PDB file of C-alpha atoms in Angstrom:
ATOM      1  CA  UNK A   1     -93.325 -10.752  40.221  1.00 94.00           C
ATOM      2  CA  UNK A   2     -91.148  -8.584  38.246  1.00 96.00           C
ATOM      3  CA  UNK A   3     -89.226  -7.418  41.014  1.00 96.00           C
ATOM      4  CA  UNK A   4     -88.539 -11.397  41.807  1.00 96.00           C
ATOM      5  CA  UNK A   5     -87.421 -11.703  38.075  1.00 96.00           C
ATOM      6  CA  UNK A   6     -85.185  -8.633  37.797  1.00 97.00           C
ATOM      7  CA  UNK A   7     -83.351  -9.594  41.435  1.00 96.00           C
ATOM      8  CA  UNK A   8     -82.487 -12.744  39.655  1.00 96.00           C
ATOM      9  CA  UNK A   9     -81.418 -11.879  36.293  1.00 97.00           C
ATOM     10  CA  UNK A  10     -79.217  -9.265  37.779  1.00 97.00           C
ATOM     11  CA  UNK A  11     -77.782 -12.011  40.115  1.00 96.00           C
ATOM     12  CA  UNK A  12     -77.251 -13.541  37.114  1.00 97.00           C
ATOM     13  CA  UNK A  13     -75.614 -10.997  35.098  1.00 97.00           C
ATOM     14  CA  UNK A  14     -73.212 -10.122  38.158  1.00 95.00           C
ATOM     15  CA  UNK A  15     -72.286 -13.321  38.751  1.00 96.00           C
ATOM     16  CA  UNK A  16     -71.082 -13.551  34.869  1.00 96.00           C
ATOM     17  CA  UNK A  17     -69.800 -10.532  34.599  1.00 96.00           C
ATOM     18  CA  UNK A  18     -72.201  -9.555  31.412  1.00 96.00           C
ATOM     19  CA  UNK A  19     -72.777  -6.432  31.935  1.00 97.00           C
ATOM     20  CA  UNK A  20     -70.409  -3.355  30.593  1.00 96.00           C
ATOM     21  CA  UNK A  21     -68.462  -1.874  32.652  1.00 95.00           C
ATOM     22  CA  UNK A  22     -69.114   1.542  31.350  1.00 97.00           C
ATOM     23  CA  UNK A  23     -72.598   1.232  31.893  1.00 97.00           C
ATOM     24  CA  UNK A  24     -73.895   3.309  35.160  1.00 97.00           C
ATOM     25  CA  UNK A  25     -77.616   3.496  34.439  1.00 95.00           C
ATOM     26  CA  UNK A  26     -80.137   1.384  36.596  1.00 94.00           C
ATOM     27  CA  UNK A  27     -77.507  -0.471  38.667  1.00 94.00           C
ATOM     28  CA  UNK A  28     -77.030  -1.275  42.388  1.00 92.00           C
ATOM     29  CA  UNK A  29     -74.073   1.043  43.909  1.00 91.00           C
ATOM     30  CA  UNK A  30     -73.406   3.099  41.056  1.00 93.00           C
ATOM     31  CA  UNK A  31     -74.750   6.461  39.764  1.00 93.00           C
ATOM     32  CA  UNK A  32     -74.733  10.025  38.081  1.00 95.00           C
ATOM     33  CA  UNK A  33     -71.893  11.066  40.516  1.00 95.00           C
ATOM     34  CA  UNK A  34     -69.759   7.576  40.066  1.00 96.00           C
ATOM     35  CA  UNK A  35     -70.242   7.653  36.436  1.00 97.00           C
ATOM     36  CA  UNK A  36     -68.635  11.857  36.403  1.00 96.00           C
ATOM     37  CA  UNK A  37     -66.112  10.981  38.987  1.00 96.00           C
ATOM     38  CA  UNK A  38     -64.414   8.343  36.156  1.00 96.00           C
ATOM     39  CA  UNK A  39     -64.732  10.872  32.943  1.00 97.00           C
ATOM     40  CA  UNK A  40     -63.214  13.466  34.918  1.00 95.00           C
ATOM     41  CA  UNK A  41     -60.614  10.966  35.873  1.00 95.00           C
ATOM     42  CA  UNK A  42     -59.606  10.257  32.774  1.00 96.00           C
ATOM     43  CA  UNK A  43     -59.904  13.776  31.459  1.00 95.00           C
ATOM     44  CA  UNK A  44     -57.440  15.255  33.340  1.00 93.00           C
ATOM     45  CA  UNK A  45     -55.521  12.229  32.573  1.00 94.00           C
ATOM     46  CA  UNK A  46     -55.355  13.538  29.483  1.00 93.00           C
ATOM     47  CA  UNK A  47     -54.524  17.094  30.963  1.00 90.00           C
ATOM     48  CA  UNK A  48     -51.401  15.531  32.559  1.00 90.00           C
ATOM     49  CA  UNK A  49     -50.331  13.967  29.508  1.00 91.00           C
ATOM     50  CA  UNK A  50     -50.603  17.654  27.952  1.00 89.00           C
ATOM     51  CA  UNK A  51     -53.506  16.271  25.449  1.00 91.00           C
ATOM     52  CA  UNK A  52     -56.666  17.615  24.723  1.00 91.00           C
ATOM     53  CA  UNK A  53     -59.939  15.435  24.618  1.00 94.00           C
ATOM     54  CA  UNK A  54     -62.549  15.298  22.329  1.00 95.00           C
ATOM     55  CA  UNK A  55     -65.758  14.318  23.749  1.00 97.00           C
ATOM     56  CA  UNK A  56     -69.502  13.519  21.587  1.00 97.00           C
ATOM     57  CA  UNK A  57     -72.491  13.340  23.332  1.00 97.00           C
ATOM     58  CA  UNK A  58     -74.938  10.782  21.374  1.00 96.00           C
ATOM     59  CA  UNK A  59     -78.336  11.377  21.979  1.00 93.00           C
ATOM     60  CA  UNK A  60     -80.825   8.792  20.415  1.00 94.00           C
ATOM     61  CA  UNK A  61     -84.353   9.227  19.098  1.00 92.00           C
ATOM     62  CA  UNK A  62     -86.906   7.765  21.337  1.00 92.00           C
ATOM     63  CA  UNK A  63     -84.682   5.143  23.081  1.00 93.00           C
ATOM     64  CA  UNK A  64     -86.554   3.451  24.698  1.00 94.00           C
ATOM     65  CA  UNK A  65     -89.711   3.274  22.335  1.00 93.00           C
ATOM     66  CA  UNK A  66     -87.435   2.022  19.765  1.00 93.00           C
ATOM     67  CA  UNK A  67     -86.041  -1.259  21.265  1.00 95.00           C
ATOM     68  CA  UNK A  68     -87.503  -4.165  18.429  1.00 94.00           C
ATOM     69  CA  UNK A  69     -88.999  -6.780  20.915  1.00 94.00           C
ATOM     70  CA  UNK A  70     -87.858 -10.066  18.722  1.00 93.00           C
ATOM     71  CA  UNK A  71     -84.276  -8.265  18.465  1.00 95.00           C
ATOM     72  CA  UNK A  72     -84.349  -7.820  22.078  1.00 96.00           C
ATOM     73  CA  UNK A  73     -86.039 -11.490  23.008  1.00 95.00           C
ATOM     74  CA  UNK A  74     -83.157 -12.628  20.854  1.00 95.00           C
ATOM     75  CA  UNK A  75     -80.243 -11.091  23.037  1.00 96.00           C
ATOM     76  CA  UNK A  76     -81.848 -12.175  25.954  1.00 96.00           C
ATOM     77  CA  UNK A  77     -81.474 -15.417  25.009  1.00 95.00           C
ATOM     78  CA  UNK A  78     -77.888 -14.547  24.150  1.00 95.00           C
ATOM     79  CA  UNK A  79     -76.789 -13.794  27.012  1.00 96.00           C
ATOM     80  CA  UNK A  80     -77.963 -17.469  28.371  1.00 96.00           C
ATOM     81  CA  UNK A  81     -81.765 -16.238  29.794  1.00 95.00           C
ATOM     82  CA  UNK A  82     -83.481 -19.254  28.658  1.00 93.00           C
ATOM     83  CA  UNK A  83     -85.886 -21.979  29.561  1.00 94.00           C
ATOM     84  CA  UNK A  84     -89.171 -20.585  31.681  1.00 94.00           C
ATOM     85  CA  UNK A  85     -87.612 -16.823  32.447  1.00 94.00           C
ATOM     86  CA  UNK A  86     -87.357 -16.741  29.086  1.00 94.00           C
ATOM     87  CA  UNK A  87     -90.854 -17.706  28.331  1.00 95.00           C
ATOM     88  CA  UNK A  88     -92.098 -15.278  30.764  1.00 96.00           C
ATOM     89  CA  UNK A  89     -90.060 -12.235  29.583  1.00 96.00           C
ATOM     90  CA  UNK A  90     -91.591 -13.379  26.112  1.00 95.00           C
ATOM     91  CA  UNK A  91     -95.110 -12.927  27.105  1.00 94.00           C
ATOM     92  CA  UNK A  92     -94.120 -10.218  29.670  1.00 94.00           C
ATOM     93  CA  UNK A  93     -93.105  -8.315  26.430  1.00 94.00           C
ATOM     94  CA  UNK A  94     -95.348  -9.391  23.397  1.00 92.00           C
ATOM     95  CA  UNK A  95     -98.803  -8.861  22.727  1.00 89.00           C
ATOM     96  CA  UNK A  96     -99.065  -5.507  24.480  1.00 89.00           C
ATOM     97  CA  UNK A  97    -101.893  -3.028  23.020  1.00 90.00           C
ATOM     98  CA  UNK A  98    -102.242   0.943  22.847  1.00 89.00           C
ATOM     99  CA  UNK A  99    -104.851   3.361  22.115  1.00 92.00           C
ATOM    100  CA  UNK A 100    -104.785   6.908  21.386  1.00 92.00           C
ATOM    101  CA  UNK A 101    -107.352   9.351  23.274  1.00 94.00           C
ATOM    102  CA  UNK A 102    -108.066  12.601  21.783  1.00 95.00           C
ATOM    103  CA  UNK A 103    -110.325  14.233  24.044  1.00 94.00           C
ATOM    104  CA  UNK A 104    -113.458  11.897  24.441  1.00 93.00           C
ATOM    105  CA  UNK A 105    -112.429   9.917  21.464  1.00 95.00           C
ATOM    106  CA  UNK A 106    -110.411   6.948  21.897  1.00 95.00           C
ATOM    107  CA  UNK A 107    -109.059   4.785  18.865  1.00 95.00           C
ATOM    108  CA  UNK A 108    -108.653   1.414  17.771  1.00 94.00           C
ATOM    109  CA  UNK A 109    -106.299  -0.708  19.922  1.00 93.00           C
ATOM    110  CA  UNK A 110    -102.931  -1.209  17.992  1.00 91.00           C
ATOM    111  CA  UNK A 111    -100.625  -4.090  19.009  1.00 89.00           C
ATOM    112  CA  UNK A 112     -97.127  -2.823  20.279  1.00 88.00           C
ATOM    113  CA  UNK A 113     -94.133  -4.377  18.522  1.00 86.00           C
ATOM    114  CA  UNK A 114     -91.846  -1.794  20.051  1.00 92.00           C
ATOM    115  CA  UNK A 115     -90.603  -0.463  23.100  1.00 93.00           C
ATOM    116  CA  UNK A 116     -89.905  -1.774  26.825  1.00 94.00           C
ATOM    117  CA  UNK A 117     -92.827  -1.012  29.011  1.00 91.00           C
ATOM    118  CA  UNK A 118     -92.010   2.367  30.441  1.00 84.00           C
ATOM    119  CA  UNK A 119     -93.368   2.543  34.188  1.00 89.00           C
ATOM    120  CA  UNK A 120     -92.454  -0.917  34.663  1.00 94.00           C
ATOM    121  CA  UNK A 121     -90.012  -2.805  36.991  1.00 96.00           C
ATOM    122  CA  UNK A 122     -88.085  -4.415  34.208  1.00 97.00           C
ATOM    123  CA  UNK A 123     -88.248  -1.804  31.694  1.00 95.00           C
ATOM    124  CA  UNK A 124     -84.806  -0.690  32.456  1.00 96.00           C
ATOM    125  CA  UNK A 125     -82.962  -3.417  32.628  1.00 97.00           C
ATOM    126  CA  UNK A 126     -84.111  -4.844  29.922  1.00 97.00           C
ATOM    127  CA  UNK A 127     -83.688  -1.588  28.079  1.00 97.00           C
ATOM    128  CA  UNK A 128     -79.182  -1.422  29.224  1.00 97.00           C
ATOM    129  CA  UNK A 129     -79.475  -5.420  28.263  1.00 97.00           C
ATOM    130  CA  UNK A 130     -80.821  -4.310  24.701  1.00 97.00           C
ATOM    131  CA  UNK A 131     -77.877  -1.209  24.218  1.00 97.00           C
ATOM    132  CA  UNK A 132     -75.334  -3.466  26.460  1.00 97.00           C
ATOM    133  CA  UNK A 133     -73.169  -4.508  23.267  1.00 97.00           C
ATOM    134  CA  UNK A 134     -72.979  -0.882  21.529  1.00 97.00           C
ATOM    135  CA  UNK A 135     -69.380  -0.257  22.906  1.00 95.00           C
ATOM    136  CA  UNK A 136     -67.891  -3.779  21.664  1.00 94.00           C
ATOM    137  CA  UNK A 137     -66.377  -2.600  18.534  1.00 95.00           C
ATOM    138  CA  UNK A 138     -65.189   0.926  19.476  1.00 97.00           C
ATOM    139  CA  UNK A 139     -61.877   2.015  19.927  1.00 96.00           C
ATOM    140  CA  UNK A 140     -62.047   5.418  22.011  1.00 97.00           C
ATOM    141  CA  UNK A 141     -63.404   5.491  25.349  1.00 97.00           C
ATOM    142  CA  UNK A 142     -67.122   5.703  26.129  1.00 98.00           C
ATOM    143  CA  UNK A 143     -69.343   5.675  29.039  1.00 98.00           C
ATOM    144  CA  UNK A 144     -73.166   4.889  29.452  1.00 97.00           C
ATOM    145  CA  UNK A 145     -75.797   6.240  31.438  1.00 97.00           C
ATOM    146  CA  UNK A 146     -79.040   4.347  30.463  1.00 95.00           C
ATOM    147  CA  UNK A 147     -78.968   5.821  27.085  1.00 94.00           C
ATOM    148  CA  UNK A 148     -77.006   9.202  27.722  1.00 95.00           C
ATOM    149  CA  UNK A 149     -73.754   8.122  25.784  1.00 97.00           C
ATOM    150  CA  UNK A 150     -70.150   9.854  25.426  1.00 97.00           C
ATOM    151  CA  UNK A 151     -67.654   9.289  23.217  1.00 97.00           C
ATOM    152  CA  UNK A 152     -64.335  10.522  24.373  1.00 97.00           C
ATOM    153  CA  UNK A 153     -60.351  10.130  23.800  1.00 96.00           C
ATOM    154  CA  UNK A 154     -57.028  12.047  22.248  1.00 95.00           C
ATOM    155  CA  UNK A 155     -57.401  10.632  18.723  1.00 95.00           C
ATOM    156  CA  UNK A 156     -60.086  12.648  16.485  1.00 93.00           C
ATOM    157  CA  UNK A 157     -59.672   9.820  13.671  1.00 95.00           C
ATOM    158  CA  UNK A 158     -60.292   6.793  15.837  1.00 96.00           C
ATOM    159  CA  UNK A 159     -63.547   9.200  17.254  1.00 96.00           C
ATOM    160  CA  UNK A 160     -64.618   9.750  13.663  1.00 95.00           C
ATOM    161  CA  UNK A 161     -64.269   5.487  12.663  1.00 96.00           C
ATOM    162  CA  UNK A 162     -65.933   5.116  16.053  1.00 97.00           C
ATOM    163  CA  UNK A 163     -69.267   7.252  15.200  1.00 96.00           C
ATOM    164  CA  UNK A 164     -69.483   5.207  12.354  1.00 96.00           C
ATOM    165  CA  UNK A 165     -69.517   1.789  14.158  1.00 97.00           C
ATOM    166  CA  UNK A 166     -72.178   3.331  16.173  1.00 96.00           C
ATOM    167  CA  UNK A 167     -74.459   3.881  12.820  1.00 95.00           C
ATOM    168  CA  UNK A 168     -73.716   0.356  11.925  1.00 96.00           C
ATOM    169  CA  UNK A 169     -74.620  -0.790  15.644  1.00 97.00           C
ATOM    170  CA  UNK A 170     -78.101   1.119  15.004  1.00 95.00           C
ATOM    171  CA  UNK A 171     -78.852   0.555  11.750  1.00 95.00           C
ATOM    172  CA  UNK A 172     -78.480  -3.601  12.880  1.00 96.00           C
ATOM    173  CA  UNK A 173     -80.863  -3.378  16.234  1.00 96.00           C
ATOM    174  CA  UNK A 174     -82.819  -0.686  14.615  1.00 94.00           C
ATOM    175  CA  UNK A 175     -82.304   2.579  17.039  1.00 95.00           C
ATOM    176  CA  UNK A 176     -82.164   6.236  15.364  1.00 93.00           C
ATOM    177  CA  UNK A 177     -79.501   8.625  16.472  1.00 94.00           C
ATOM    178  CA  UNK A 178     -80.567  12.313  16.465  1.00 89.00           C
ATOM    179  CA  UNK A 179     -77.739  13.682  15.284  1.00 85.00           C
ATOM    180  CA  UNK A 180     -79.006  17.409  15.518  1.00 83.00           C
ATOM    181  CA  UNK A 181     -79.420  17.025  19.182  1.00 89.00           C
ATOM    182  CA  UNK A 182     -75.833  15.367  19.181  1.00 94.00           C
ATOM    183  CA  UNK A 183     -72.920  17.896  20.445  1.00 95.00           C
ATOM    184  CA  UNK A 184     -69.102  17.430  20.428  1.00 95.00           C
ATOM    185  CA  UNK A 185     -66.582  19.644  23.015  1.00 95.00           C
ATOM    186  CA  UNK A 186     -62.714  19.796  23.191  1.00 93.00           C
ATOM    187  CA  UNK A 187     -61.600  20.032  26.622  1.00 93.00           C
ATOM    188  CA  UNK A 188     -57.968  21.522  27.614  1.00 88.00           C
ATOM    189  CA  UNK A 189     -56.285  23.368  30.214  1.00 81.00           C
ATOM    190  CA  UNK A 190     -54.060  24.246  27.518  1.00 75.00           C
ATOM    191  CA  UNK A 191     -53.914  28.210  26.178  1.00 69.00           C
ATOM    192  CA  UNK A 192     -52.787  26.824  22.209  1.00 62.00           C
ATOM    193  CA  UNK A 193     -56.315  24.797  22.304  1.00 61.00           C
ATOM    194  CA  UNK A 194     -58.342  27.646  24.267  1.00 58.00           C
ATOM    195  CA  UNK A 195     -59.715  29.116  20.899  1.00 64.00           C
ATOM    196  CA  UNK A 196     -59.546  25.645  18.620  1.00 66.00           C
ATOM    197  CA  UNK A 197     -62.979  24.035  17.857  1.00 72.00           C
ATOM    198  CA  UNK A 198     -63.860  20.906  17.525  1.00 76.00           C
ATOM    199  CA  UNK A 199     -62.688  19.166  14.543  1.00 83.00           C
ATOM    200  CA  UNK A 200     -65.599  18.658  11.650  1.00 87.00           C
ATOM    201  CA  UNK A 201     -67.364  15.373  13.037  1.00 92.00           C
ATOM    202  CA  UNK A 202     -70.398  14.064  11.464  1.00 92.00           C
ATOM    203  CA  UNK A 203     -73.116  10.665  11.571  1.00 92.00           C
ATOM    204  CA  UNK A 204     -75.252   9.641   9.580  1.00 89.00           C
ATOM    205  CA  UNK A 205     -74.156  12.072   7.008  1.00 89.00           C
ATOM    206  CA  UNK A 206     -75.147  14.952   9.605  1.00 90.00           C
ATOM    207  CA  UNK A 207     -72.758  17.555  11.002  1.00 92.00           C
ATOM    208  CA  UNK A 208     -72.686  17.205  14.695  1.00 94.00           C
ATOM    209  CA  UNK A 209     -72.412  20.879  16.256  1.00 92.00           C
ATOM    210  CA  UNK A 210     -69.783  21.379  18.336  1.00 92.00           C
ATOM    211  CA  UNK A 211     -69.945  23.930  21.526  1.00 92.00           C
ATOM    212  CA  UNK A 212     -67.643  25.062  24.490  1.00 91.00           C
ATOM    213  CA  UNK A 213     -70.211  24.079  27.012  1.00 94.00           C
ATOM    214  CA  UNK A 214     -72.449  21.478  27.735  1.00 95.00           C
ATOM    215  CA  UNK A 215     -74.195  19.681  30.216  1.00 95.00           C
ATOM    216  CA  UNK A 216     -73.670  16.216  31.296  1.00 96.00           C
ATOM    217  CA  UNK A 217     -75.582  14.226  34.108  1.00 95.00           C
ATOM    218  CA  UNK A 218     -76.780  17.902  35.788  1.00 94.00           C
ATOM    219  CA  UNK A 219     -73.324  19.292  35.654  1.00 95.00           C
ATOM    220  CA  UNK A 220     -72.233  22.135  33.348  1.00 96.00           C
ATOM    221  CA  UNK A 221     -68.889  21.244  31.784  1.00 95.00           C
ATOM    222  CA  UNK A 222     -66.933  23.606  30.026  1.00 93.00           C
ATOM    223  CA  UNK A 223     -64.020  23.265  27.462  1.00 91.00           C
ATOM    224  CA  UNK A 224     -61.242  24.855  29.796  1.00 90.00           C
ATOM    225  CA  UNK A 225     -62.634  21.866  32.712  1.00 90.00           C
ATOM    226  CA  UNK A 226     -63.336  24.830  34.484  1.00 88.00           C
ATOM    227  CA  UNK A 227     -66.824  24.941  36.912  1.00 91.00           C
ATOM    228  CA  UNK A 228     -66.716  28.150  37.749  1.00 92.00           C
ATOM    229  CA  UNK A 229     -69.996  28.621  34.922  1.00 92.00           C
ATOM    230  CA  UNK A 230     -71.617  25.169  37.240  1.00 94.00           C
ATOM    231  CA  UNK A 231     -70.773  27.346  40.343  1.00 94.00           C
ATOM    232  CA  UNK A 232     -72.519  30.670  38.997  1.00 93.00           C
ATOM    233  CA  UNK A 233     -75.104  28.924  38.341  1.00 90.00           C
ATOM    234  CA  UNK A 234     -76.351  27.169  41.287  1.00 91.00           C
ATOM    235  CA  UNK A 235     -75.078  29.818  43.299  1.00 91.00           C
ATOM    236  CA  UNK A 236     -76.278  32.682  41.568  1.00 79.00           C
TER     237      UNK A 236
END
């Protein structure tokens, strides 16, 4: 049944064009590889251009534990899912119970008000339906992978006013960013930027800690868009 239901709501969201185009995670003919083959793109745009890129990884707390079930029944609806689907994907979602075993003791059952059922068919789309809108307001460029998300461009001010919209986004669907587990790069072929860090970036308040390598989507990235440190390591 959910299988059914997700074939046709992605129909659906095809056919309108609804979804993000910077969004790779859970669709049909895109992936990991698709998703690197446009960021380096566009980095070495920027290499052309003689320009260095600043790039922040977000990394959110519990993603998908934290989507708020009315918030998310709500853009469902928004998006024009209506009528008996959306009835279904109401009751699909809502009155869901846990319990907590601790060896042979097992606790009261607690309704779930949180979360998209993990293990399940729909669980992921409805998850990129909930974040779909997160990139609406921001001027750099960005690129989704589920809820892996990169903030990149030329312009360290616009990145700064961006990370900002993205606290505003979260503090109105109610998801936490961990901004300890966030990191920020510079990339540059250039020698004047080899030994430049990251300028100061922060959200929430938090410093985000910048480094000169990092890895995105299984592949090792570092500042000079060298791979040679990818290479050594799945060679070595």
């Amino acid at each position: 049944m959910e299988r059914l239901i997700r074939r046709n709501i992605v129909s659906y969201l095809n056919k309108h064009s609804l979804l993000h185009d910077s969004q790779f995670g859970f669709r049909n003919n895109r992936s990991t590889e698709s998703q690197l083959l446009e960021y380096n793109r566009k980095l070495l745009g920027h290499c052309i251009s003689n320009k260095s890129s600043l790039a922040v990884y977000i990394d959110f707390r519990k993603a998908f534990d934290k989507v708020y079930i009315p918030k998310l029944i709500a853009k469902l609806k928004y998006y024009g899912i209506r009528g008996n689907v959306s009835k279904w994907l109401e009751n699909f979602l809502t009155g869901r119970t846990q319990k907590i075993r601790i060896n042979n003791a097992i606790s009261e059952p607690m309704v779930v008000t949180s979360g998209v059922p993990q293990g399940s068919v729909l669980g992921p789309l409805l998850f990129i339906m909930f974040i779909n809108d997160i990139g609406n307001n921001l001027e750099s460029d960005f690129l989704l992978y589920a809820d892996d998300l990169k903030l990149f461009g030329t312009n360290p001010d616009s990145i700064a006013k961006d990370l900002v919209t993205i606290s505003s986004w979260c503090d109105n669907w109610q998801m936490t960013v961990a901004p300890n587990k966030c990191e920020c790069i510079r990339f540059s072929h250039m020698k004047k930027y080899a030994k430049l860090r990251p300028p100061a970036l922060s959200i929430d308040g938090v410093c985000i800690p910048s480094t000169c390598l990092i890895r995105d989507l299984g592949v090792l990235y570092s500042s000079n868009l060298s791979f040679a440190t990818h290479i050594d390591k799945i060679t070595g």
